[in-house]
Coordinates of C-alpha atoms in Angstrom, one line a residue:
G798 CA -1.3 -16.6 -11.8
L799 CA 0.3 -20.0 -11.5
D800 CA 1.1 -21.8 -8.3
D801 CA 4.9 -22.2 -8.2
E802 CA 4.7 -24.7 -5.3
A803 CA 3.0 -27.1 -7.6
S804 CA 6.0 -27.2 -9.9
G805 CA 8.6 -27.2 -7.1
G806 CA 9.3 -23.5 -7.3
G807 CA 8.8 -23.2 -3.5
R808 CA 6.6 -20.1 -3.5
R809 CA 3.2 -19.1 -5.0
S810 CA 3.2 -16.4 -7.6
V811 CA 0.6 -13.7 -7.7
R812 CA -2.9 -15.0 -8.6
V813 CA -5.2 -12.6 -10.5
M814 CA -8.7 -13.1 -11.7
T815 CA -10.5 -10.9 -14.2
Q816 CA -14.3 -10.7 -14.7
N817 CA -16.7 -8.5 -16.7
M818 CA -19.7 -8.2 -14.5
Y819 CA -22.1 -7.4 -17.5
V820 CA -25.1 -5.4 -16.9
G821 CA -27.4 -8.1 -18.3
L822 CA -28.9 -6.4 -21.4
D823 CA -28.0 -5.4 -24.9
V824 CA -27.2 -1.7 -24.9
F825 CA -27.1 -1.2 -28.7
P826 CA -31.0 -0.9 -29.1
L827 CA -30.9 1.8 -26.5
A828 CA -28.0 3.6 -28.2
F829 CA -29.8 3.7 -31.6
A830 CA -33.3 4.4 -30.5
P831 CA -34.9 7.7 -31.4
F832 CA -35.9 9.7 -28.3
D833 CA -39.6 9.2 -28.8
E834 CA -39.1 5.4 -28.8
L835 CA -36.5 5.3 -26.1
P836 CA -38.9 4.9 -23.1
F837 CA -40.4 1.8 -24.7
V838 CA -37.0 0.3 -25.7
A839 CA -35.8 1.1 -22.1
A840 CA -38.8 -0.8 -20.7
Q841 CA -37.8 -3.9 -22.6
A842 CA -34.2 -3.5 -21.7
F843 CA -35.0 -3.3 -18.0
Q844 CA -37.1 -6.4 -18.3
N845 CA -34.1 -8.2 -19.9
F846 CA -32.0 -6.9 -17.0
E847 CA -34.3 -8.4 -14.4
D848 CA -34.7 -11.6 -16.4
N849 CA -31.0 -12.1 -16.3
R850 CA -31.2 -12.3 -12.5
P851 CA -28.3 -10.0 -11.4
L852 CA -28.3 -11.2 -7.8
D853 CA -27.9 -14.8 -8.8
R854 CA -25.2 -13.9 -11.3
I855 CA -23.2 -12.0 -8.7
V856 CA -23.3 -14.7 -6.1
R857 CA -21.9 -17.1 -8.8
I858 CA -19.1 -14.7 -9.4
A859 CA -18.5 -14.6 -5.6
E860 CA -18.4 -18.4 -5.5
E861 CA -15.8 -18.5 -8.3
I862 CA -13.7 -16.0 -6.4
V863 CA -13.9 -18.1 -3.2
L864 CA -13.0 -21.2 -5.1
T865 CA -9.8 -19.8 -6.5
Q866 CA -9.1 -17.1 -3.9
P867 CA -7.1 -14.8 -6.1
D868 CA -4.9 -12.1 -4.5
L869 CA -6.5 -9.4 -6.8
V870 CA -9.7 -9.4 -8.8
A871 CA -10.1 -7.1 -11.8
L872 CA -13.7 -6.2 -12.5
Q873 CA -15.1 -4.4 -15.6
E874 CA -18.5 -2.9 -16.2
V875 CA -19.4 -2.8 -12.5
T876 CA -22.9 -1.4 -12.5
R877 CA -25.0 0.6 -10.1
I878 CA -28.7 1.2 -11.0
F879 CA -30.9 4.0 -9.7
E880 CA -34.5 5.0 -10.4
Q881 CA -36.4 8.3 -10.1
F882 CA -40.2 8.8 -10.3
P883 CA -41.6 10.8 -11.9
S884 CA -39.2 11.1 -14.8
D885 CA -37.6 14.5 -15.4
T886 CA -35.8 13.3 -18.5
M887 CA -39.1 13.4 -20.3
T888 CA -39.4 17.1 -19.5
G889 CA -35.9 17.9 -20.9
N890 CA -33.5 17.4 -17.9
F891 CA -30.8 15.3 -19.3
V892 CA -28.4 15.5 -16.3
P893 CA -28.3 12.1 -14.5
N894 CA -29.9 12.7 -11.1
A895 CA -31.8 9.6 -10.0
T896 CA -30.8 8.5 -6.5
D897 CA -33.2 5.7 -5.5
D898 CA -31.0 2.6 -5.3
V899 CA -32.1 -0.5 -7.3
I900 CA -28.9 -2.5 -7.1
D901 CA -25.2 -1.9 -6.6
F902 CA -23.2 -4.8 -8.2
L903 CA -20.0 -4.0 -6.2
A904 CA -21.7 -3.8 -2.8
V905 CA -23.6 -7.0 -3.4
L906 CA -20.4 -8.8 -4.5
I907 CA -18.4 -7.6 -1.5
W908 CA -21.3 -8.7 0.8
D909 CA -21.5 -12.1 -0.8
L910 CA -17.8 -12.6 -0.4
A911 CA -17.9 -11.7 3.3
V912 CA -20.8 -14.1 3.8
L913 CA -18.9 -16.8 2.1
G914 CA -16.0 -16.2 4.5
V915 CA -13.4 -14.8 2.1
P916 CA -13.5 -11.0 2.4
Y917 CA -12.3 -8.7 -0.3
E918 CA -12.1 -4.9 -0.4
V919 CA -11.7 -2.2 -3.0
A920 CA -8.1 -1.4 -4.0
L921 CA -9.1 1.1 -6.7
E922 CA -12.3 2.1 -8.5
Q923 CA -12.6 4.3 -11.6
P924 CA -16.0 5.7 -12.5
G925 CA -17.0 5.7 -16.1
A926 CA -20.3 6.0 -18.0
D927 CA -23.3 7.6 -16.2
I928 CA -26.4 7.4 -18.3
E929 CA -30.0 8.2 -17.4
L930 CA -33.0 7.1 -19.5
P931 CA -36.7 7.4 -19.3
R932 CA -38.7 4.1 -19.0
F933 CA -42.3 3.6 -19.9
D934 CA -44.2 2.0 -17.0
G935 CA -47.6 1.7 -18.4
E936 CA -50.7 4.0 -18.1
V937 CA -52.7 5.4 -15.1
D938 CA -56.1 6.7 -15.9
G939 CA -55.2 6.8 -19.6
A940 CA -52.0 8.8 -19.1
P941 CA -48.5 7.3 -19.7
V942 CA -46.2 6.9 -16.7
F943 CA -42.5 7.3 -17.0
T944 CA -39.6 6.5 -14.5
D945 CA -36.0 7.5 -15.0
V946 CA -33.5 4.7 -14.8
R947 CA -29.8 5.6 -14.2
A948 CA -26.9 3.3 -14.8
K949 CA -23.4 4.1 -13.5
F950 CA -20.5 2.0 -14.6
S951 CA -17.0 1.6 -13.2
D952 CA -13.9 -0.5 -13.4
V953 CA -12.6 -1.9 -10.1
I954 CA -9.7 -3.9 -8.7
L955 CA -10.4 -5.8 -5.5
R956 CA -7.8 -7.1 -3.1
R957 CA -8.1 -10.1 -0.8
R958 CA -8.1 -8.8 2.8
G959 CA -4.5 -8.6 4.0
V960 CA -3.0 -8.0 0.5
Q961 CA -1.2 -4.7 0.4
T962 CA -1.7 -2.5 -2.7
T963 CA -0.9 1.0 -3.8
P964 CA -3.0 2.9 -6.5
L965 CA -1.1 3.7 -9.7
F966 CA -3.7 5.3 -11.9
G967 CA -7.4 5.3 -12.7
I968 CA -8.2 7.0 -16.0
N969 CA -11.1 7.6 -18.5
Y970 CA -9.9 7.3 -22.0
T971 CA -10.1 10.5 -24.1
A972 CA -11.7 8.7 -27.1
R973 CA -15.3 7.9 -26.2
L974 CA -18.6 7.1 -27.9
P975 CA -21.5 9.5 -28.0
F976 CA -24.9 8.2 -26.8
P977 CA -27.1 9.8 -29.4
P978 CA -30.6 9.5 -27.8
I979 CA -29.5 11.7 -24.8
P980 CA -28.0 15.1 -25.8
G981 CA -24.5 15.5 -24.5
A982 CA -24.2 11.9 -23.2
F983 CA -21.0 9.9 -23.8
V984 CA -19.8 6.4 -22.9
P985 CA -16.2 6.6 -21.6
R986 CA -14.1 3.5 -21.1
N987 CA -11.6 3.2 -18.2
A988 CA -8.4 1.7 -17.0
V989 CA -7.2 1.0 -13.4
A990 CA -3.8 0.0 -12.1
V991 CA -2.3 -0.9 -8.8
T992 CA 1.0 -2.3 -7.4
A993 CA 0.8 -5.2 -5.0
Q994 CA 3.3 -6.5 -2.5
L995 CA 3.0 -10.3 -2.4
N996 CA 5.4 -13.1 -1.5
G997 CA 8.4 -10.8 -1.5
Q998 CA 7.5 -9.4 -5.0
T999 CA 6.1 -6.1 -6.2
V1000 CA 3.9 -6.5 -9.2
R1001 CA 1.8 -4.1 -11.3
V1002 CA -1.7 -5.1 -12.1
V1003 CA -3.6 -3.3 -14.8
S1004 CA -7.3 -3.8 -15.8
T1005 CA -9.1 -2.1 -18.6
H1006 CA -12.2 -2.3 -20.8
L1007 CA -11.5 -1.0 -24.3
E1008 CA -14.3 0.0 -26.6
V1009 CA -15.4 -2.7 -29.1
I1010 CA -14.6 -2.4 -32.7
I1011 CA -17.4 -0.4 -34.4
D1012 CA -18.2 -1.9 -37.9
L1013 CA -19.3 1.4 -39.3
L1014 CA -16.1 3.3 -38.5
P1015 CA -12.9 3.2 -40.5
P1016 CA -9.8 1.8 -38.7
E1017 CA -8.3 5.3 -38.1
A1018 CA -11.5 6.4 -36.3
Q1019 CA -11.9 3.4 -34.0
P1020 CA -12.0 4.6 -30.4
Q1021 CA -10.3 1.4 -29.3
L1022 CA -7.0 2.3 -31.1
A1023 CA -7.0 5.8 -29.5
Q1024 CA -7.7 4.2 -26.1
V1025 CA -4.8 1.8 -26.5
A1026 CA -2.5 4.8 -27.1
D1027 CA -3.9 6.4 -23.9
L1028 CA -3.1 3.2 -22.0
I1029 CA 0.4 3.1 -23.3
T1030 CA 1.0 6.6 -22.2
A1031 CA -0.4 5.9 -18.7
L1032 CA 1.8 2.8 -18.4
N1033 CA 4.9 4.7 -19.4

């Protein structure tokens, strides 16, 4: 949003920030790996995730929020990672069930903001993809060791403390991509919307993450186009 006071308007308009939090790895090698190769691809992906220093990235996002102090912050691909040892995905259980916390991007961001003295809280959260993969962790006494890694994604709108909001909707789009290595797994995308009362105004704020264009699909089969149609329906 722009600051109306700076142009002589006499009041500040609504200030909104949007940020994709990014899990920190390339998901496409995982999505196209045969199952027998998946644990080894997942091991490399998890190393990339750690090398991208999620805690450092999140604190930088918090510092940017504090610098601009938006009324509302729209966040996409907000990630929570869990582990489970030993893996049961390798024995055929494809239902995500890992519960040992590794990192919760949202909890870390809210904590960092509070520490920096500009507290925010969740106005609305919409869960999306929930995928669990086996990760190869080396060998013990000549036998391979596998740990399940679970990633849950959501879209979130944060409000600066004191800002009044009302949820409008949180949806998962009907059109979604399959995740071929894991039977029955899909990757849904989401949209979230709230109304906010600020400076005598009521405004609607909508945040979404549409699927990227898939080169191998014809235009009429692109999930993104169907997702846009879903969003238009929700907005109406």
